[in-house]
Coordinates of C-alpha atoms and ligand atoms in Angstrom, one line a residue:
M1 CA -37.4 -0.6 -11.0
K2 CA -36.8 -3.8 -10.1
F3 CA -35.6 -3.7 -7.2
R4 CA -38.4 -0.9 -6.0
L5 CA -40.9 -4.0 -7.4
L6 CA -39.5 -6.9 -4.6
L7 CA -40.0 -4.0 -1.7
L8 CA -43.9 -3.0 -2.8
F9 CA -43.8 -7.2 -2.6
A10 CA -42.2 -8.0 0.1
I11 CA -44.2 -4.7 1.9
L12 CA -47.7 -6.1 1.1
S13 CA -46.6 -10.0 1.8
G14 CA -45.6 -8.3 5.2
R15 CA -44.3 -11.6 7.9
C16 CA -44.7 -13.2 4.1
L17 CA -41.3 -13.1 3.4
S18 CA -38.6 -12.2 6.5
Q19 CA -35.2 -10.7 5.0
K20 CA -32.4 -11.7 7.2
I21 CA -30.4 -9.5 8.3
Q22 CA -26.1 -9.9 7.2
V23 CA -24.6 -7.4 8.8
T24 CA -26.2 -6.0 12.1
P25 CA -26.4 -2.0 12.2
Y26 CA -23.2 0.0 13.3
I27 CA -21.7 3.7 12.8
Q28 CA -19.8 5.4 10.2
P29 CA -18.8 8.8 11.1
G30 CA -19.9 10.5 7.7
N31 CA -18.6 13.2 5.9
A32 CA -17.6 15.2 8.5
P33 CA -14.3 15.9 8.7
T34 CA -13.8 19.8 11.1
L35 CA -15.6 20.4 14.3
L36 CA -18.1 23.0 12.6
H37 CA -20.2 19.9 11.5
E38 CA -21.2 16.9 13.2
E39 CA -23.1 14.0 11.9
K40 CA -22.6 9.6 11.8
V41 CA -24.3 7.4 9.1
I42 CA -25.6 3.7 10.6
I43 CA -25.4 1.6 7.9
W44 CA -26.6 -2.7 7.6
Q45 CA -27.1 -5.5 5.4
T46 CA -29.8 -7.4 4.3
D47 CA -29.5 -10.8 1.7
S48 CA -30.9 -9.5 -2.0
L49 CA -34.8 -9.1 0.2
P50 CA -35.7 -5.8 0.2
G51 CA -37.1 -4.5 4.3
F52 CA -38.9 -1.7 4.8
F53 CA -36.6 -0.1 7.2
T54 CA -36.6 2.5 9.5
V55 CA -34.7 4.9 11.0
E56 CA -35.3 6.2 14.9
Y57 CA -33.5 8.6 17.6
G58 CA -32.8 11.2 19.6
T59 CA -30.5 12.3 22.8
N60 CA -33.4 10.3 24.8
K61 CA -35.4 6.9 24.6
R62 CA -37.8 9.3 23.7
Y63 CA -36.6 8.3 19.5
N64 CA -38.3 11.8 18.5
Q65 CA -36.3 12.3 15.2
S66 CA -36.0 10.2 12.6
A67 CA -33.4 9.8 9.9
T68 CA -33.8 8.5 5.6
V69 CA -32.5 5.1 4.9
T70 CA -31.1 4.4 1.4
S71 CA -30.9 1.0 -0.5
T72 CA -28.2 0.0 -2.8
P73 CA -28.6 -3.4 -4.2
L74 CA -25.3 -5.2 -5.1
N75 CA -24.8 -7.1 -7.7
L76 CA -21.5 -9.6 -6.5
Q77 CA -22.0 -12.4 -8.9
N78 CA -22.1 -15.3 -6.5
A79 CA -23.9 -13.1 -3.9
H80 CA -27.0 -10.4 -4.7
P81 CA -27.5 -8.0 -1.2
I82 CA -28.0 -5.0 -0.1
I83 CA -26.8 -2.3 2.0
Y84 CA -28.2 0.3 3.7
R85 CA -27.6 3.7 4.9
A86 CA -29.1 5.8 7.6
I87 CA -27.7 9.2 7.8
L88 CA -28.3 11.5 10.9
P89 CA -27.6 14.8 10.2
N90 CA -26.6 17.6 13.0
L91 CA -26.1 16.1 15.7
Q92 CA -25.2 18.1 18.1
F93 CA -21.6 18.1 19.3
N94 CA -20.6 15.9 22.8
K95 CA -23.7 14.3 23.3
Q96 CA -25.6 11.0 23.0
Y97 CA -27.8 9.8 21.3
Y98 CA -29.4 6.6 20.9
Y99 CA -30.9 4.9 17.3
R100 CA -33.3 2.2 16.8
V101 CA -33.9 0.7 14.0
K102 CA -37.0 -1.4 12.2
M103 CA -37.7 -3.2 9.7
N104 CA -41.2 -4.7 8.8
G105 CA -42.3 -2.5 11.8
N106 CA -40.4 -4.8 14.6
I107 CA -37.6 -2.7 15.9
V108 CA -34.6 -5.2 15.4
A109 CA -30.9 -3.3 16.8
R110 CA -30.9 -0.2 18.7
A111 CA -27.8 0.8 20.9
S112 CA -26.2 4.6 22.1
L113 CA -23.6 7.0 20.1
S114 CA -21.5 9.6 21.3
T115 CA -20.9 12.4 19.4
R116 CA -17.7 14.3 18.7
P117 CA -16.0 16.2 21.8
T118 CA -15.3 19.5 20.6
T119 CA -13.6 19.8 24.8
S120 CA -9.4 19.6 24.5
S121 CA -8.7 16.7 25.1
S122 CA -9.6 12.5 23.2
R123 CA -9.9 9.2 24.1
F124 CA -8.9 6.7 21.3
V125 CA -7.3 2.7 20.2
V126 CA -5.3 1.7 17.1
F127 CA -5.0 -1.3 16.0
G128 CA -4.0 -2.4 12.1
D129 CA -3.4 -5.9 10.6
C130 CA -6.9 -7.7 12.7
G131 CA -9.7 -8.9 10.5
A132 CA -7.6 -12.1 10.0
G133 CA -10.9 -14.0 11.7
S134 CA -8.4 -15.0 14.5
A135 CA -9.1 -15.8 18.3
T136 CA -6.7 -12.9 19.5
Q137 CA -8.1 -10.4 16.7
A138 CA -11.4 -11.6 18.8
G139 CA -9.6 -10.9 22.6
I140 CA -7.8 -7.2 20.6
A141 CA -12.2 -6.7 19.9
Y142 CA -13.1 -7.3 23.3
Q143 CA -10.0 -5.3 25.4
T144 CA -11.0 -2.0 23.1
Y145 CA -14.8 -2.5 23.7
L146 CA -12.9 -2.2 27.9
Q147 CA -11.2 1.0 27.2
K148 CA -14.6 2.7 25.8
P149 CA -12.5 4.5 23.3
Q150 CA -14.2 7.4 20.8
F151 CA -13.5 6.0 17.9
V152 CA -11.0 3.2 16.4
L153 CA -8.1 3.5 14.7
I154 CA -7.3 0.8 12.2
T155 CA -4.3 1.4 10.4
G156 CA -4.9 -0.4 7.8
D157 CA -5.3 -4.5 6.4
N158 CA -8.7 -4.2 8.1
V159 CA -9.4 -7.5 6.4
Y160 CA -7.9 -10.4 5.3
Q161 CA -7.1 -12.2 2.6
R162 CA -8.0 -9.2 -0.4
G163 CA -11.0 -6.5 1.9
R164 CA -14.0 -9.1 0.3
V165 CA -17.2 -8.7 0.8
S166 CA -17.0 -12.0 1.5
E167 CA -14.5 -11.5 4.1
Y168 CA -15.8 -8.9 5.8
L169 CA -19.1 -11.1 6.1
K170 CA -16.1 -13.6 8.2
N171 CA -13.3 -12.0 9.2
Y172 CA -14.6 -8.3 10.2
F173 CA -17.7 -7.6 11.5
P174 CA -18.5 -10.6 13.6
Y175 CA -15.3 -9.8 15.6
F176 CA -16.1 -5.8 15.7
N177 CA -19.9 -5.8 15.4
A178 CA -20.5 -8.6 17.3
A179 CA -24.1 -9.4 18.9
E180 CA -21.8 -10.0 23.1
L181 CA -18.8 -9.3 24.6
S182 CA -16.6 -12.2 25.0
P183 CA -12.6 -12.0 24.8
A184 CA -13.6 -15.6 22.6
K185 CA -15.8 -13.3 20.2
G186 CA -15.4 -10.6 20.2
A187 CA -17.1 -7.4 21.1
P188 CA -20.2 -5.2 20.4
L189 CA -18.0 -2.3 19.4
M190 CA -19.3 -0.9 15.4
S191 CA -22.3 -0.2 17.1
S192 CA -21.3 2.4 19.2
V193 CA -18.3 3.2 18.4
P194 CA -17.3 4.9 14.8
M195 CA -14.3 3.3 13.1
Y196 CA -12.1 5.2 11.4
V197 CA -9.5 3.0 8.6
V198 CA -6.9 3.7 5.7
V199 CA -6.7 1.2 2.9
G200 CA -4.0 -1.0 3.0
N201 CA -2.2 -3.5 0.9
H202 CA -4.6 -6.4 1.5
D203 CA -8.2 -3.8 1.1
V204 CA -6.9 -2.7 -2.8
G205 CA -5.8 -6.7 -2.9
A206 CA -9.3 -7.3 -5.1
A207 CA -9.2 -4.6 -7.2
D208 CA -9.5 -7.0 -10.6
L209 CA -14.1 -6.9 -9.8
D210 CA -14.1 -9.7 -12.6
A211 CA -11.4 -12.2 -10.6
Y212 CA -13.3 -10.9 -7.7
P213 CA -16.9 -9.5 -8.3
D214 CA -17.1 -8.8 -4.2
G215 CA -13.8 -6.8 -4.4
L216 CA -13.1 -3.5 -2.6
A217 CA -15.4 -4.0 0.1
Y218 CA -13.5 -0.8 1.5
F219 CA -16.4 1.3 -0.1
Y220 CA -19.5 -0.6 0.4
Y221 CA -19.2 -0.5 4.3
Y222 CA -16.9 2.5 5.3
D223 CA -18.3 6.1 5.7
L224 CA -15.6 8.4 6.1
P225 CA -14.6 11.9 5.4
L226 CA -14.8 13.0 1.5
N227 CA -12.5 16.2 2.3
A228 CA -9.8 15.6 0.0
P229 CA -10.1 16.3 -3.9
A230 CA -9.9 13.7 -6.9
F231 CA -5.9 12.5 -7.4
K232 CA -4.5 11.3 -10.8
Q233 CA -2.2 8.3 -7.8
T234 CA -4.5 6.1 -6.7
V235 CA -7.3 2.9 -6.4
T236 CA -7.7 1.4 -10.0
A237 CA -11.1 -0.6 -10.3
K238 CA -10.3 -3.1 -13.1
G239 CA -13.0 -5.2 -14.9
K240 CA -15.1 -5.4 -17.4
P241 CA -16.6 -1.6 -17.9
E242 CA -20.2 -2.7 -17.0
R243 CA -18.9 -4.1 -14.1
V244 CA -16.9 -1.1 -13.1
A245 CA -19.4 0.9 -13.8
E246 CA -21.9 -1.2 -11.3
F247 CA -19.9 -0.8 -8.9
K248 CA -18.4 3.1 -9.3
K249 CA -22.7 4.3 -8.6
A250 CA -23.0 1.2 -5.9
T251 CA -20.3 3.5 -4.5
E252 CA -20.9 6.9 -5.6
P253 CA -19.3 9.0 -3.9
R254 CA -16.6 7.2 -2.3
F255 CA -14.9 5.8 -4.7
P256 CA -11.5 6.3 -4.8
N257 CA -11.2 9.7 -3.2
M258 CA -12.4 8.4 0.9
T259 CA -8.5 7.0 0.7
N260 CA -7.5 10.5 1.6
Y261 CA -9.4 12.1 4.4
S262 CA -8.4 14.0 7.8
F263 CA -10.6 14.7 10.4
D264 CA -11.1 16.5 14.1
H265 CA -11.7 15.1 17.0
G266 CA -11.6 17.1 20.7
N267 CA -8.1 18.3 20.5
V268 CA -6.5 15.7 18.0
H269 CA -6.4 16.4 14.0
I270 CA -6.1 13.3 12.5
V271 CA -4.9 12.4 8.5
C272 CA -5.6 8.9 6.9
I273 CA -3.6 9.1 4.1
D274 CA -3.3 5.9 1.1
A275 CA 0.4 4.3 0.9
N276 CA -0.1 1.7 -1.5
V277 CA 2.8 1.5 -3.9
Y278 CA 1.4 3.1 -6.7
M279 CA 0.8 6.0 -4.4
Q280 CA 4.2 7.0 -5.3
P281 CA 6.8 8.6 -7.2
F282 CA 4.0 11.6 -4.6
E283 CA 2.1 13.6 -7.3
Q284 CA 2.7 16.7 -6.7
E285 CA -1.0 18.2 -6.0
F286 CA -1.4 15.2 -3.3
L287 CA 1.4 16.8 -1.3
N288 CA 0.0 20.1 -1.6
W289 CA -3.5 18.9 -0.4
L290 CA -1.6 16.9 2.6
E291 CA 0.6 19.6 3.2
N292 CA -2.5 22.6 3.4
D293 CA -4.3 20.2 5.6
L294 CA -1.6 19.7 8.3
K295 CA -0.9 23.5 8.1
S296 CA -3.9 24.1 8.4
S297 CA -5.0 23.1 11.4
K298 CA -5.2 24.4 14.3
A299 CA -5.6 21.7 16.9
R300 CA -3.3 21.1 19.9
W301 CA -2.2 17.7 18.2
K302 CA -1.0 16.5 14.4
I303 CA -1.5 13.0 13.7
V304 CA -0.9 11.3 10.8
N305 CA -2.3 7.6 9.5
Y306 CA -0.9 5.5 6.8
H307 CA -0.4 1.5 7.0
H308 CA 3.4 1.3 5.5
P309 CA 5.9 2.3 7.6
G310 CA 8.7 4.4 6.5
F311 CA 10.6 3.3 9.9
N312 CA 10.9 -0.4 10.8
S313 CA 13.2 -2.9 11.7
S314 CA 11.4 -5.8 11.1
I315 CA 13.1 -7.8 8.2
V316 CA 9.6 -8.5 6.7
H317 CA 8.5 -5.6 4.4
Y318 CA 12.2 -3.9 5.6
P319 CA 13.1 -2.2 2.2
Q320 CA 9.5 -0.8 2.1
Q321 CA 10.3 2.6 2.9
W322 CA 8.7 5.2 0.1
M323 CA 6.7 6.7 2.4
R324 CA 10.2 8.6 4.3
A325 CA 10.0 10.7 1.6
I326 CA 7.4 12.5 3.5
S327 CA 9.0 13.4 6.6
P328 CA 10.4 16.7 5.7
L329 CA 6.9 17.5 5.1
F330 CA 5.5 16.3 8.0
E331 CA 8.3 18.0 10.1
R332 CA 7.4 21.1 8.8
S333 CA 3.7 21.1 9.4
G334 CA 4.3 20.7 13.1
V335 CA 3.7 16.4 12.5
D336 CA 3.6 14.6 16.3
L337 CA 2.9 10.7 15.5
V338 CA 3.1 9.1 12.9
L339 CA 0.6 5.4 12.7
N340 CA 1.2 2.6 10.3
G341 CA 0.3 -0.8 10.3
H342 CA 1.4 -3.5 7.3
V343 CA 4.8 -4.6 10.0
H344 CA 2.6 -6.9 12.5
N345 CA 4.2 -6.4 15.4
Y346 CA 4.8 -3.2 17.5
Q347 CA 7.7 -1.0 17.1
R348 CA 7.7 2.9 18.9
S349 CA 11.0 4.9 17.3
Y350 CA 13.1 7.4 18.6
P351 CA 11.9 11.1 18.4
L352 CA 13.5 11.2 14.4
K353 CA 13.5 14.3 11.8
F354 CA 14.8 12.5 8.5
A355 CA 16.5 13.6 5.3
P356 CA 15.7 11.9 2.1
K357 CA 18.8 11.4 -0.3
L358 CA 18.1 14.4 -3.5
S359 CA 18.2 13.4 -7.2
P360 CA 19.8 16.3 -8.7
T361 CA 16.5 17.5 -9.6
G362 CA 15.8 18.1 -5.7
K363 CA 13.0 15.0 -5.3
P364 CA 13.3 12.2 -2.4
V365 CA 15.5 9.3 -4.0
I366 CA 12.8 5.9 -3.8
D367 CA 14.8 2.6 -5.6
S368 CA 13.7 0.0 -7.4
I369 CA 12.6 -1.7 -4.3
G370 CA 11.1 0.6 -1.6
K371 CA 14.3 2.7 -0.1
V372 CA 14.9 5.3 0.5
D373 CA 19.1 6.8 2.1
G374 CA 18.9 9.6 4.0
T375 CA 20.0 11.1 7.7
F376 CA 18.8 10.6 10.8
T377 CA 18.6 13.0 14.1
L378 CA 17.3 11.1 16.5
D379 CA 16.2 12.1 19.6
M380 CA 17.9 9.4 22.0
N381 CA 17.3 11.5 25.0
F382 CA 13.8 11.8 25.3
D383 CA 12.2 8.4 27.3
G384 CA 9.0 9.3 27.3
K385 CA 9.2 9.0 31.8
K386 CA 11.3 12.4 33.1
N387 CA 11.9 13.7 29.7
T388 CA 8.8 14.3 27.6
A389 CA 9.3 16.7 24.9
P390 CA 9.9 14.9 21.8
K391 CA 13.2 16.5 18.9
G392 CA 11.6 15.1 16.8
I393 CA 7.9 12.8 14.9
L394 CA 6.9 10.0 16.8
Y395 CA 6.8 6.7 14.6
I396 CA 4.8 4.3 16.0
V397 CA 4.4 0.4 14.0
T398 CA 1.1 -1.0 16.1
G399 CA 0.3 -3.2 13.4
A400 CA 0.0 -7.3 16.3
G401 CA -3.2 -6.8 15.7
G402 CA -4.9 -10.0 14.8
A403 CA -3.1 -11.0 12.5
G404 CA 0.2 -13.6 12.0
L405 CA 2.8 -11.9 13.7
Y406 CA 5.9 -10.9 12.0
D407 CA 10.2 -11.2 14.3
T408 CA 8.5 -13.3 17.1
A409 CA 11.7 -13.4 18.7
F410 CA 13.1 -9.7 17.9
S411 CA 11.2 -8.2 21.9
N412 CA 13.6 -6.2 23.5
K413 CA 16.2 -7.2 21.4
P414 CA 18.1 -4.4 20.0
E415 CA 21.1 -6.5 18.4
K416 CA 17.9 -8.1 15.9
W417 CA 16.5 -5.4 15.0
V418 CA 16.8 -4.3 11.4
H419 CA 19.0 -0.5 10.9
A420 CA 20.5 -1.4 7.2
P421 CA 24.2 0.1 5.9
E422 CA 22.3 2.6 3.8
A423 CA 21.3 4.5 6.3
N424 CA 24.3 4.5 8.4
W425 CA 22.7 1.7 10.8
V426 CA 21.4 4.6 12.6
P427 CA 19.0 2.4 15.5
F428 CA 16.1 4.3 15.1
T429 CA 14.1 1.8 17.4
A430 CA 13.4 2.6 21.0
K431 CA 10.9 0.0 22.4
F432 CA 10.1 -2.6 19.5
I433 CA 7.2 -6.0 20.5
S434 CA 6.5 -8.8 18.9
H435 CA 6.0 -11.9 21.2
Q436 CA 3.1 -10.9 21.1
H437 CA -0.4 -8.3 19.9
S438 CA -1.4 -5.8 20.8
F439 CA -3.4 -3.0 20.3
S440 CA -2.7 1.3 20.8
L441 CA -4.5 3.6 23.7
V442 CA -4.1 7.4 22.4
E443 CA -5.2 10.5 24.9
T444 CA -4.5 13.5 24.4
A445 CA -5.1 16.6 27.3
G446 CA -4.6 19.7 26.9
N447 CA -0.5 19.9 26.5
K448 CA 0.4 16.3 27.7
L449 CA -0.5 13.3 24.5
N450 CA -0.3 9.9 26.7
F451 CA 0.2 6.7 23.9
K452 CA 0.0 3.1 25.8
Q453 CA 0.4 -0.3 24.5
L454 CA -1.8 -2.9 25.4
D455 CA -1.9 -6.9 25.0
V456 CA -4.7 -9.6 24.2
E457 CA -5.4 -9.3 28.1
G458 CA -5.0 -5.6 28.9
K459 CA -1.8 -5.5 30.0
L460 CA 0.5 -2.9 30.1
I461 CA 3.3 -3.2 27.6
D462 CA 4.4 0.4 27.0
E463 CA 4.1 4.0 27.6
I464 CA 5.0 7.4 26.8
T465 CA 4.2 10.7 27.5
I466 CA 5.1 13.5 25.4
S467 CA 3.9 17.4 25.9
K468 CA 4.6 20.7 24.7
Ligands
FE2_1 FE1 0.2 -4.8 5.1

């Protein structure tokens, strides 16, 4: 009621009151996992003063359709911003749409977006560990924009240090939702390009809402497919019951299910999953959903995105291998490529198959620090150039998106890469670049998938092609 009165007051007052737009409108993929239905969601944020907003859109600049705008006032103790959402429902595939957002009758933002292709191709950028407020993050945002991706996939640790609202305002939106295109400042990427993300450890680092009232901002700022059921093992919001209840009301229906989802885009099916420590040992319902989701997809290419890599040859985070336990599931479900972050550099594995050591009850053994022993089968004949048919899954760490780099002396020095004795020293890593920040560009066309790793100046630093 208080909010409605404020809104009425703001409308009647006209120009006397002026809302401050804290986050300019950007697009999100919405709850559209399959190629049967397409939508986009436009999201923006103001300070605590309600504004009267309208959203108009269409396939040309006559903007002949209007979207319903909803608002969610947040009570973050020291701040009371309002987040607005407008769903553009039932869009046509393979189309360009134009949209504009008006505040109190004045245009405050306009941009265009492309809906998903239903063709046998795709083009997208991947990086992780990015929202650090760094100069390299700006460079990667800039280079990403120049690549004209159809979407951006982030491998987690979207925002440092703890995934809070205040940190998104400082370390994320100014770079990825910048007003201007500049290698030093970032790019107006988010107003036209949807971002799909996963939760890294830093993104759930402020789950105690008493200590961090603006924590778990992942659930405020993204709007992703909601096609996974609620699992028992998931992120938990902690704090006083009334505060947790308020948070859940403001993030309904996204919290906590939006940590696991999948989507189709062109000829690619991508599953994004939560790999945080609370997920293991893995719940059977989660594994059943994951396997069923992957196996039921008819897409030409199947990709899985999660934060914590099972196969990593850095010293940093080396023991955190629990995702290795899922490798057999990926292998029998036809996964081609796994994309990870968490480790702040670039690593590409040989195509590999991994059989984890099993307990007497038949479950993969994950030790107390996360290590998983097992048997590797490597395809060392694959070079991605002359031999492009991999026998196994390629595991790629692309976590050099802006945060401080790890093991910077390891670039192209295989003698330094960690392949520890519990894995019989198997040298599963084929390429390792850690002295510079970088991002990945993936392009699919029919039976070919081309993967490039590019640095902050857009220079090619690694490239492979996979074919079927
Ligand atoms: Fe991480």
